[in-house]
mmCIF file of N, CA and C in Angstrom:
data_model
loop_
_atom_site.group_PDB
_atom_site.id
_atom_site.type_symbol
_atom_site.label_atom_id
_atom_site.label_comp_id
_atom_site.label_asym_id
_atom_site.label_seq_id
_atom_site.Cartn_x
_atom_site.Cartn_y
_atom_site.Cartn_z
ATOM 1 N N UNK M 1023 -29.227 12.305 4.333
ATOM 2 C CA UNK M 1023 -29.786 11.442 5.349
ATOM 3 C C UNK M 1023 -28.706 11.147 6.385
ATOM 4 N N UNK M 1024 -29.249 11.315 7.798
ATOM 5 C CA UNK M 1024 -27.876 11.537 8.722
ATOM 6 C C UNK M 1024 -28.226 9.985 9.178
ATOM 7 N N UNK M 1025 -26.754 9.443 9.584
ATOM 8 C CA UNK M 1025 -26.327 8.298 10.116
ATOM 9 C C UNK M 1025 -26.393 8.437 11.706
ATOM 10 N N UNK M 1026 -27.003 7.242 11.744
ATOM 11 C CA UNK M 1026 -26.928 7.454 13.398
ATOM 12 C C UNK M 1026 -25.854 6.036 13.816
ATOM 13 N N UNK M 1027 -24.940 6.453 13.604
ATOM 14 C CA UNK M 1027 -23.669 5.557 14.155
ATOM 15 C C UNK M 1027 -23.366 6.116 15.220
ATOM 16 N N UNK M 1028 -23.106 4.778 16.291
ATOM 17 C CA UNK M 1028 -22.547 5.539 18.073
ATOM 18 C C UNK M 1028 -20.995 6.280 17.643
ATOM 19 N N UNK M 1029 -20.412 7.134 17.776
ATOM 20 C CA UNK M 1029 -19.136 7.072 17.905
ATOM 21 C C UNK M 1029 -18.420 7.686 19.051
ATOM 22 N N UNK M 1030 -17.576 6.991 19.550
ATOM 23 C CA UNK M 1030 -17.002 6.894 20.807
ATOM 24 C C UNK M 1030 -15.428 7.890 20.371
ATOM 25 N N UNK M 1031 -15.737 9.205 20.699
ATOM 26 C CA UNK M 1031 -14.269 10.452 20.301
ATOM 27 C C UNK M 1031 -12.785 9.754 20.711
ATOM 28 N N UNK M 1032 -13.450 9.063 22.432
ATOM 29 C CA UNK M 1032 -12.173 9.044 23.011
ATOM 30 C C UNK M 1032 -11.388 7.334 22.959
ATOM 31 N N UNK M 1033 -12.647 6.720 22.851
ATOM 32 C CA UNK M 1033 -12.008 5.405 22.239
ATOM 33 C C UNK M 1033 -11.002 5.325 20.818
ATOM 34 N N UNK M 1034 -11.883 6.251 20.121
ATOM 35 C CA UNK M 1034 -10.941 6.637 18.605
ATOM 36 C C UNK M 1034 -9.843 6.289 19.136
ATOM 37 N N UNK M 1035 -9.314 8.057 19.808
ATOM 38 C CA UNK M 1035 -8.035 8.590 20.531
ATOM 39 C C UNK M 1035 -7.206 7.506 20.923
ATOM 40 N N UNK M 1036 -7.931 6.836 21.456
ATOM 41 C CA UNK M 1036 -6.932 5.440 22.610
ATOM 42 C C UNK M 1036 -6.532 4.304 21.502
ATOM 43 N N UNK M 1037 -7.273 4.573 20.658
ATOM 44 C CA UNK M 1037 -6.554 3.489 19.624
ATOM 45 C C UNK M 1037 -5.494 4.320 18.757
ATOM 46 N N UNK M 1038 -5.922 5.290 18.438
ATOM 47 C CA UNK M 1038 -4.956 5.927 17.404
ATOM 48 C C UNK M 1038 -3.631 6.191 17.884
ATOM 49 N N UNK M 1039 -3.466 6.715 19.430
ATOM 50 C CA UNK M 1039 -2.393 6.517 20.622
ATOM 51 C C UNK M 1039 -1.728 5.281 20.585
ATOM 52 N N UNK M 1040 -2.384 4.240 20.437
ATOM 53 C CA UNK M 1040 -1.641 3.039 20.602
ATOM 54 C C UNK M 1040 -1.222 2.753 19.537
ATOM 55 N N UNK M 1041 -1.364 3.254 18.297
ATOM 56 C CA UNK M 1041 -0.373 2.504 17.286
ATOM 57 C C UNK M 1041 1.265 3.182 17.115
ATOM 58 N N UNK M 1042 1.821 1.793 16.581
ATOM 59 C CA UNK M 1042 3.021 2.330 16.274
ATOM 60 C C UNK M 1042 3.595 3.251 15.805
ATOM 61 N N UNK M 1043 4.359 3.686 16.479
ATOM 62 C CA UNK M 1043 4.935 5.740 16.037
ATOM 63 C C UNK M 1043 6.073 5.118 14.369
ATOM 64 N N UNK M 1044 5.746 4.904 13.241
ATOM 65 C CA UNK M 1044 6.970 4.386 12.005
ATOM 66 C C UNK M 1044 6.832 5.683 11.273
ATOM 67 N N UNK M 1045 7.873 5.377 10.298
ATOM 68 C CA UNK M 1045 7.834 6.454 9.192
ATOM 69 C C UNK M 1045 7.517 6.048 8.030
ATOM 70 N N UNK M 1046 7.411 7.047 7.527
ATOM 71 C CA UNK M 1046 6.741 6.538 6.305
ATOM 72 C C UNK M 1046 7.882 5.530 5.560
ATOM 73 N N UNK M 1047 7.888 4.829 4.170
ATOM 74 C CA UNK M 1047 9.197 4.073 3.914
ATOM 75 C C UNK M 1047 9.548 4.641 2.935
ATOM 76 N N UNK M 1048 10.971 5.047 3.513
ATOM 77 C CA UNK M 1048 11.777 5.574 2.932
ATOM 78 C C UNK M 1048 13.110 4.656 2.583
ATOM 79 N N UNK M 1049 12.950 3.688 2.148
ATOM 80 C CA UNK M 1049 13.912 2.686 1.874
ATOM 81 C C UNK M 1049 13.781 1.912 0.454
ATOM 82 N N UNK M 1050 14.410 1.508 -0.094
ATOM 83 C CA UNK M 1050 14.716 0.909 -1.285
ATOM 84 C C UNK M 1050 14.215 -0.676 -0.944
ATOM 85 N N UNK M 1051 14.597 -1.220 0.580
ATOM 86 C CA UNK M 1051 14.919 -2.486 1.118
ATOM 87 C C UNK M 1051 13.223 -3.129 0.726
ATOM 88 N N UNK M 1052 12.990 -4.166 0.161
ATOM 89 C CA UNK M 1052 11.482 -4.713 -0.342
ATOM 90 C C UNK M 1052 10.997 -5.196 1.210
ATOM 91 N N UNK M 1053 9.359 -4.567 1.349
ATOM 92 C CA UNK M 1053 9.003 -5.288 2.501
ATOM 93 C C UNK M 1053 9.156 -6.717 2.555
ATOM 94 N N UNK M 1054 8.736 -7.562 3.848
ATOM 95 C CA UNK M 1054 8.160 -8.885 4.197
ATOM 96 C C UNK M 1054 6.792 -9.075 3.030
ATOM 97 N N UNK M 1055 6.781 -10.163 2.560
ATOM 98 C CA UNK M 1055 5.591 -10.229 2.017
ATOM 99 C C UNK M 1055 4.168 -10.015 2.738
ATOM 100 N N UNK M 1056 4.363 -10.891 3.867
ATOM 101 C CA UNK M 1056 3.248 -10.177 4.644
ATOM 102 C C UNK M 1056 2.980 -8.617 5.391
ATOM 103 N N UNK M 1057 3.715 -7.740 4.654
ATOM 104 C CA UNK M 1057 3.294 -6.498 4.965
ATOM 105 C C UNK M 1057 3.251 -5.800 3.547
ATOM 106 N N UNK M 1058 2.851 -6.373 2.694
ATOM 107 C CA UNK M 1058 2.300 -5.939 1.601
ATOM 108 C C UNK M 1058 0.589 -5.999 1.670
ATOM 109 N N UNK M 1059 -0.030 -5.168 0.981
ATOM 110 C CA UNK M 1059 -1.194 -4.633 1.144
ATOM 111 C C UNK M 1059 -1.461 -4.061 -0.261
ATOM 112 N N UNK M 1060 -2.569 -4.535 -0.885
ATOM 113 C CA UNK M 1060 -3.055 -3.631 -1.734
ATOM 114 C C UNK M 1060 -4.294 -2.834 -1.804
ATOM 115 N N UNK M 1061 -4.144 -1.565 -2.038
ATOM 116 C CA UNK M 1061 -4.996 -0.882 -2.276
ATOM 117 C C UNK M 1061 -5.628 -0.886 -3.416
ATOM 118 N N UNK M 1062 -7.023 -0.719 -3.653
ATOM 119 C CA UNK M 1062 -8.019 -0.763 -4.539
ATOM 120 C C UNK M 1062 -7.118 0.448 -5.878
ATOM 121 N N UNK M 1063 -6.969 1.407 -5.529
ATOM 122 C CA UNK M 1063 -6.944 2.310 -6.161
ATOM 123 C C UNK M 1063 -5.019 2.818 -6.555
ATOM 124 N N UNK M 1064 -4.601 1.428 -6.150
ATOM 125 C CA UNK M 1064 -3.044 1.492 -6.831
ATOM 126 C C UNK M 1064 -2.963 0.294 -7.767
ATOM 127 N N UNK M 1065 -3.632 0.043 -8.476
ATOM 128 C CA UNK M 1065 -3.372 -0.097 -9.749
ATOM 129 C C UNK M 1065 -3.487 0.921 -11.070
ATOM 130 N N UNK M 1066 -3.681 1.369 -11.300
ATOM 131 C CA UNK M 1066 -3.340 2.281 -12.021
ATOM 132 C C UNK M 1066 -1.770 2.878 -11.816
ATOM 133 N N UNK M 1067 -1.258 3.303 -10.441
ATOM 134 C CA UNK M 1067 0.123 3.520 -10.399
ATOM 135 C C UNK M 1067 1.356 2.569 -10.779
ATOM 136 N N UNK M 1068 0.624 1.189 -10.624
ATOM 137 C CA UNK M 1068 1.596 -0.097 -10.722
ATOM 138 C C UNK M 1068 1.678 -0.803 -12.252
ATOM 139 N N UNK M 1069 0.731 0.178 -13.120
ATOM 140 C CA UNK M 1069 0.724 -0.152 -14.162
ATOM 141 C C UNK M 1069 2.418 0.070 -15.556
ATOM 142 N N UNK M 1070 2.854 -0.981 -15.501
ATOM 143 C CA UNK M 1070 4.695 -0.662 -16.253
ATOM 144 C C UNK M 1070 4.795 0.407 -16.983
ATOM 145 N N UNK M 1071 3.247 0.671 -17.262
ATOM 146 C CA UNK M 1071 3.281 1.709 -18.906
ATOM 147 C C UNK M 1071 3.147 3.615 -18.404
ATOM 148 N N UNK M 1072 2.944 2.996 -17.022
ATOM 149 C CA UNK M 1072 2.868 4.554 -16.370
ATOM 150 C C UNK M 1072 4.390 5.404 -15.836
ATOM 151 N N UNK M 1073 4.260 6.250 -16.588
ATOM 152 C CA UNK M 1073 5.751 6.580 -16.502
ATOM 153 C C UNK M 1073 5.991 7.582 -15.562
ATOM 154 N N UNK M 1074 4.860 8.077 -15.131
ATOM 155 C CA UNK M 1074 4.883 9.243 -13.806
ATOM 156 C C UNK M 1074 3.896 9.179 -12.638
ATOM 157 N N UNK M 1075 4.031 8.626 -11.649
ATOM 158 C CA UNK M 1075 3.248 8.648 -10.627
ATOM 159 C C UNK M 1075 3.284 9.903 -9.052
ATOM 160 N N UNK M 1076 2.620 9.891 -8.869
ATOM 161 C CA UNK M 1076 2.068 11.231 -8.117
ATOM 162 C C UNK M 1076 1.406 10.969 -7.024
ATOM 163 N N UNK M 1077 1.780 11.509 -6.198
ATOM 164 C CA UNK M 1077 1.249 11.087 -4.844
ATOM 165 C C UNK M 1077 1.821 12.050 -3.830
ATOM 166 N N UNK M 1078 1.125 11.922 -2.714
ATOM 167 C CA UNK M 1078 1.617 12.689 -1.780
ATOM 168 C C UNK M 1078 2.601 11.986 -0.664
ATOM 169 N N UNK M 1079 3.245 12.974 0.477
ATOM 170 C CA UNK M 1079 3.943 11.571 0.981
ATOM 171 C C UNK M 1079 3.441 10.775 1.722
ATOM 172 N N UNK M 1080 3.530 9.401 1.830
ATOM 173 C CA UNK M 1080 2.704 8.682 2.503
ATOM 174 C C UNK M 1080 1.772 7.926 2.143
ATOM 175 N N UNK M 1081 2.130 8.163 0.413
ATOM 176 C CA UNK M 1081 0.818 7.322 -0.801
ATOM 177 C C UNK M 1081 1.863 6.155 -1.111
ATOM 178 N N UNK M 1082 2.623 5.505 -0.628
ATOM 179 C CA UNK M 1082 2.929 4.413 -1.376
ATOM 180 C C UNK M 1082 4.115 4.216 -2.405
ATOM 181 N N UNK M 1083 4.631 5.468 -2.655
ATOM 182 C CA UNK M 1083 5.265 5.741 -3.956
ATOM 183 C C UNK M 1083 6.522 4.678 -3.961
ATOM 184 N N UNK M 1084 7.554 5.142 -2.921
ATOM 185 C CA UNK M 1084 8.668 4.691 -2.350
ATOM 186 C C UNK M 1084 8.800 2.920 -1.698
ATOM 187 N N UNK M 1085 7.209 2.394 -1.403
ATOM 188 C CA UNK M 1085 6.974 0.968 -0.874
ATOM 189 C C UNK M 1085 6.645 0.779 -2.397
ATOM 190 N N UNK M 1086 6.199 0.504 -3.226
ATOM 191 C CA UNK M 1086 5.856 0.251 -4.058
ATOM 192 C C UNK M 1086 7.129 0.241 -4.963
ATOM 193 N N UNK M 1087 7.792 0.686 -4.867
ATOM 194 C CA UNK M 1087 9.270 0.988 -5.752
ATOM 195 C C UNK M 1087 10.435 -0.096 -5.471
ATOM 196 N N UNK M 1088 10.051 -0.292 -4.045
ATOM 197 C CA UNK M 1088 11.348 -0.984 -3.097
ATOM 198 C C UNK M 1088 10.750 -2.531 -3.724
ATOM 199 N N UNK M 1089 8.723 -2.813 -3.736
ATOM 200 C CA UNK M 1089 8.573 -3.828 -4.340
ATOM 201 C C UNK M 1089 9.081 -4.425 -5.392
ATOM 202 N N UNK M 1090 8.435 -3.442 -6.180
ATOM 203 C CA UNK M 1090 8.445 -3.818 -8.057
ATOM 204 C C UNK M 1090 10.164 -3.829 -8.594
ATOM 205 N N UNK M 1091 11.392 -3.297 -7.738
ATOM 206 C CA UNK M 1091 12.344 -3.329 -7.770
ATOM 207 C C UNK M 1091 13.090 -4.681 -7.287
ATOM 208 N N UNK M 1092 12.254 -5.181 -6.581
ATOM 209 C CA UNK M 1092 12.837 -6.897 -5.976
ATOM 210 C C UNK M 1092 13.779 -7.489 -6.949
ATOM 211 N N UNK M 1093 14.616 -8.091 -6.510
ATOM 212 C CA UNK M 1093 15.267 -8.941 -7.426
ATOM 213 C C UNK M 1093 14.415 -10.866 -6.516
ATOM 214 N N UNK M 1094 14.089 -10.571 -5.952
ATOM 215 C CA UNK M 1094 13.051 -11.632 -5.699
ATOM 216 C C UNK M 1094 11.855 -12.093 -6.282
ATOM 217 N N UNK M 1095 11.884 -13.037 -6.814
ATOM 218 C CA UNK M 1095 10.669 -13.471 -7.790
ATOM 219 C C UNK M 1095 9.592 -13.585 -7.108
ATOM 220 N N UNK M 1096 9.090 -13.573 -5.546
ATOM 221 C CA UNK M 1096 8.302 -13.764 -4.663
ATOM 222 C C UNK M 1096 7.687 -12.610 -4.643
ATOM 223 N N UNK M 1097 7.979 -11.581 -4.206
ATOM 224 C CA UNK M 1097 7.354 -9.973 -4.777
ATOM 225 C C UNK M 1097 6.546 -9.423 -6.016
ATOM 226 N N UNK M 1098 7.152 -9.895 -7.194
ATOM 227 C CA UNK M 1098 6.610 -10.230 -8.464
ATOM 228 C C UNK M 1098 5.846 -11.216 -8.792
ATOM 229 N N UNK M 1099 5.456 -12.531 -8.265
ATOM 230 C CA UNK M 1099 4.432 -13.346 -7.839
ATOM 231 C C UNK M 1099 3.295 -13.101 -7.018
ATOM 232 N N UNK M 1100 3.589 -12.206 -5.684
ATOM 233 C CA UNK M 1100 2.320 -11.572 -4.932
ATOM 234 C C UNK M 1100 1.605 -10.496 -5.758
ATOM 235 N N UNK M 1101 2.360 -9.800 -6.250
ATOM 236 C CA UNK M 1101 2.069 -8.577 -7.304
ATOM 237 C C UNK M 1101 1.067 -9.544 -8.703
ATOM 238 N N UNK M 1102 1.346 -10.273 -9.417
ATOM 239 C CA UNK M 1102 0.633 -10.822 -9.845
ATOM 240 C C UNK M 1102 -0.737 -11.462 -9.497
ATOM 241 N N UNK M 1103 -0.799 -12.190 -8.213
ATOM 242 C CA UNK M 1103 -1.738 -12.667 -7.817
ATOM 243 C C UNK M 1103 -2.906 -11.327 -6.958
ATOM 244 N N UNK M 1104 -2.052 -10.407 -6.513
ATOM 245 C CA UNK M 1104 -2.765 -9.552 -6.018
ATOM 246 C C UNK M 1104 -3.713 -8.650 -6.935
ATOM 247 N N UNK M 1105 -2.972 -8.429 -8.108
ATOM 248 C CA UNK M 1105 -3.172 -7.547 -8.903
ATOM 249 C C UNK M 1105 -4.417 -8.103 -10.505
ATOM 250 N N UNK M 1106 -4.072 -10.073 -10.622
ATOM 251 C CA UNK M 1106 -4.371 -10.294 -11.910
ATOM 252 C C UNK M 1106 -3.963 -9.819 -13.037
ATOM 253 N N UNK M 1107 -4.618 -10.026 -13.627
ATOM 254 C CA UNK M 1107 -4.413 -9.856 -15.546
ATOM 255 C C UNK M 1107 -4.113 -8.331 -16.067
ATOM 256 N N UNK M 1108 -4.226 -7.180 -14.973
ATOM 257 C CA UNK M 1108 -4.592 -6.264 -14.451
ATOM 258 C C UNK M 1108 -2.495 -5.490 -14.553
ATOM 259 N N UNK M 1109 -2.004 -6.357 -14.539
ATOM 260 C CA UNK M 1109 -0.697 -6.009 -13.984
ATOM 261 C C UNK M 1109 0.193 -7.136 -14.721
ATOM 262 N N UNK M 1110 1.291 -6.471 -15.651
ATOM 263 C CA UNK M 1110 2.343 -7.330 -16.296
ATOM 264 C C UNK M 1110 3.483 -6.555 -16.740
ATOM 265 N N UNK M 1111 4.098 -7.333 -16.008
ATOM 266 C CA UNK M 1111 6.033 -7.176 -16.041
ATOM 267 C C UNK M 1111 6.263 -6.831 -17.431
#
């Protein structure tokens, strides 16, 4: 069953143009808390008992590492609340 959604090609374009040119993170350094984000489908990777995670680049692997590596208890508190019962140190 086809969708009849308007979609505008070049509006896309003009937004996708305007975002910030970053790289992916390649740093150890733990984000701002407010640029943490969770995805539905990274729990399972954030789980302690998982000993190999897989991803491509640009899945999270390396932000997620720089997190759960915090020596900040604030990181490990969002991770809890983000995550629930779901996720333990």
């Amino acid at each position: 069953m086809p969708h009849n959604v308007p979609f505008d090609a070049h509006a896309l374009r003009t937004v996708l143009d305007g975002l910030p040119d970053v790289p992916a993170w390649e740093s150890l350094v733990p984000p701002k808390l407010s640029d943490v984000y969770r995805p539905r489908y990274h729990v399972k990777a954030l789980n302690p008992d998982a000993s190999i995670v897989v991803g491509m680049r640009g899945a999270g692997k390396s932000f997620w590492t720089a997190v759960l590596s915090s020596d900040q208890p604030e990181h490990r508190d969002l991770i809890k609340s983000l995550f629930g019962n779901t996720w333990k140190p």
